[in-house]
Amino acid sequence: MRLIVATHNSKKLRELERILAPLGIEPVTGEMAGIPLDEVEETGTTFEENAFLKAEAACRQTGLPAVADDSGLAVDALDGRPGVYSARYAGEGASDADRICKLLTELEGVPEERRTARFVCAVCCVFPDGRTVTARGECPGVIGAEPRGNDGFGYDPIFVVEGGRTYAELTAAEKDAISHRGNALRQFAARLAEHLE
Ligand code: IMP
């Protein structure tokens, strides 16, 4: 089944393709479908709300079922920040490196045992008749003392998972097997299959 996917992030799209293809779902961007998607303001206060806002806008614009993911990093020592504001954490126009630098600065002096965090991903699919299918996935970890690894994107180089490597030091398959996005999408695919029965 083909689903319009509401993302402008090519690395996130690659993860979505990797995880969804074996589950029988082919994500297609607005550009690929010939309908470039408008930018959507993420005004929600939860991951679920923002995933819905992006998927609903893409479905309305294309007239096709559309799926979106909204994700972010919740750091315990920062009372769950940056959370839903992970993309805007270092301001408009900031880079992944700027966001990592800001987070490491905020956590300066915080010992390893208090640097616990989790990545969260909410997935929402909206159908033209208004029905929705949603799922949520999480992955626990610790914020490392400095960036490590060259793969992945976003906060991957400072998110240390069980076993001691960062997301950016895992192979794609290793990340997908444990990641917040992998967990959310596997659950989503199962719910979608039930929904389509
Ligand atoms: P959004 O879901 O596209 O709004 O992303 C929120 C923020 O979290 C962005 O800064 C992303 O780079 C970051 N992010 C989302 N997923 C991941 C991931 O799998 N690894 C690292 N950073 C991520």
Short mmCIF file of C-alpha atoms and ligand atoms in Angstrom, two decimals, residues 7 9 12 15 42 47 54 69-73 83-88 96 99 119-120 152-157 159 167 175 179-181, ligand 1:
data_model
loop_
_atom_site.label_atom_id
_atom_site.label_comp_id
_atom_site.label_asym_id
_atom_site.label_seq_id
_atom_site.Cartn_x
_atom_site.Cartn_y
_atom_site.Cartn_z
CA THR A 7 8.16 14.96 5.90
CA ASN A 9 13.58 15.41 6.17
CA LYS A 12 13.83 10.54 8.31
CA GLU A 15 14.23 5.46 7.94
CA GLU A 42 3.61 22.41 14.74
CA PHE A 47 3.84 14.50 19.77
CA LYS A 54 1.02 17.18 9.72
CA ASP A 69 5.72 11.16 12.45
CA ASP A 70 6.53 13.65 15.17
CA SER A 71 9.46 12.86 17.37
CA GLY A 72 11.72 14.36 19.96
CA LEU A 73 14.05 13.88 22.87
CA GLY A 83 10.45 17.30 24.04
CA VAL A 84 8.00 18.49 21.38
CA TYR A 85 10.25 21.52 20.87
CA SER A 86 13.29 19.37 19.91
CA ALA A 87 13.45 20.77 16.35
CA ARG A 88 13.19 24.39 17.53
CA ASP A 96 21.79 19.73 14.37
CA ARG A 99 21.08 21.83 19.05
CA PHE A 119 13.36 9.43 22.35
CA VAL A 120 9.65 9.47 21.57
CA GLY A 152 22.05 8.95 11.47
CA PHE A 153 20.85 12.52 11.99
CA GLY A 154 19.63 15.01 14.56
CA TYR A 155 20.58 14.17 18.13
CA ASP A 156 21.85 10.66 17.18
CA PRO A 157 25.53 11.33 18.11
CA PHE A 159 21.97 9.54 22.41
CA TYR A 167 22.38 5.94 17.80
CA LYS A 175 18.97 1.51 15.04
CA SER A 179 14.58 3.00 17.91
CA HIS A 180 11.56 5.05 18.95
CA ARG A 181 10.63 5.29 15.24
P1 IMP B 1 10.51 16.28 13.97
O1 IMP B 1 9.81 15.04 14.40
O2 IMP B 1 10.86 16.22 12.53
O3 IMP B 1 9.76 17.53 14.39
O4 IMP B 1 11.93 16.27 14.70
C1 IMP B 1 12.16 16.76 16.00
C2 IMP B 1 13.63 16.90 16.30
O5 IMP B 1 14.11 15.66 16.81
C3 IMP B 1 14.54 17.28 15.14
O6 IMP B 1 15.56 18.13 15.61
C4 IMP B 1 15.11 15.96 14.69
O7 IMP B 1 16.39 16.09 14.11
C5 IMP B 1 15.18 15.21 16.01
N1 IMP B 1 15.00 13.78 15.75
C6 IMP B 1 13.86 13.15 15.35
N2 IMP B 1 14.09 11.84 15.19
C7 IMP B 1 15.38 11.64 15.48
C8 IMP B 1 16.21 10.49 15.47
O8 IMP B 1 15.82 9.37 15.12
N3 IMP B 1 17.49 10.68 15.86
C9 IMP B 1 17.98 11.89 16.24
N4 IMP B 1 17.26 13.01 16.23
C10 IMP B 1 15.96 12.88 15.85
#
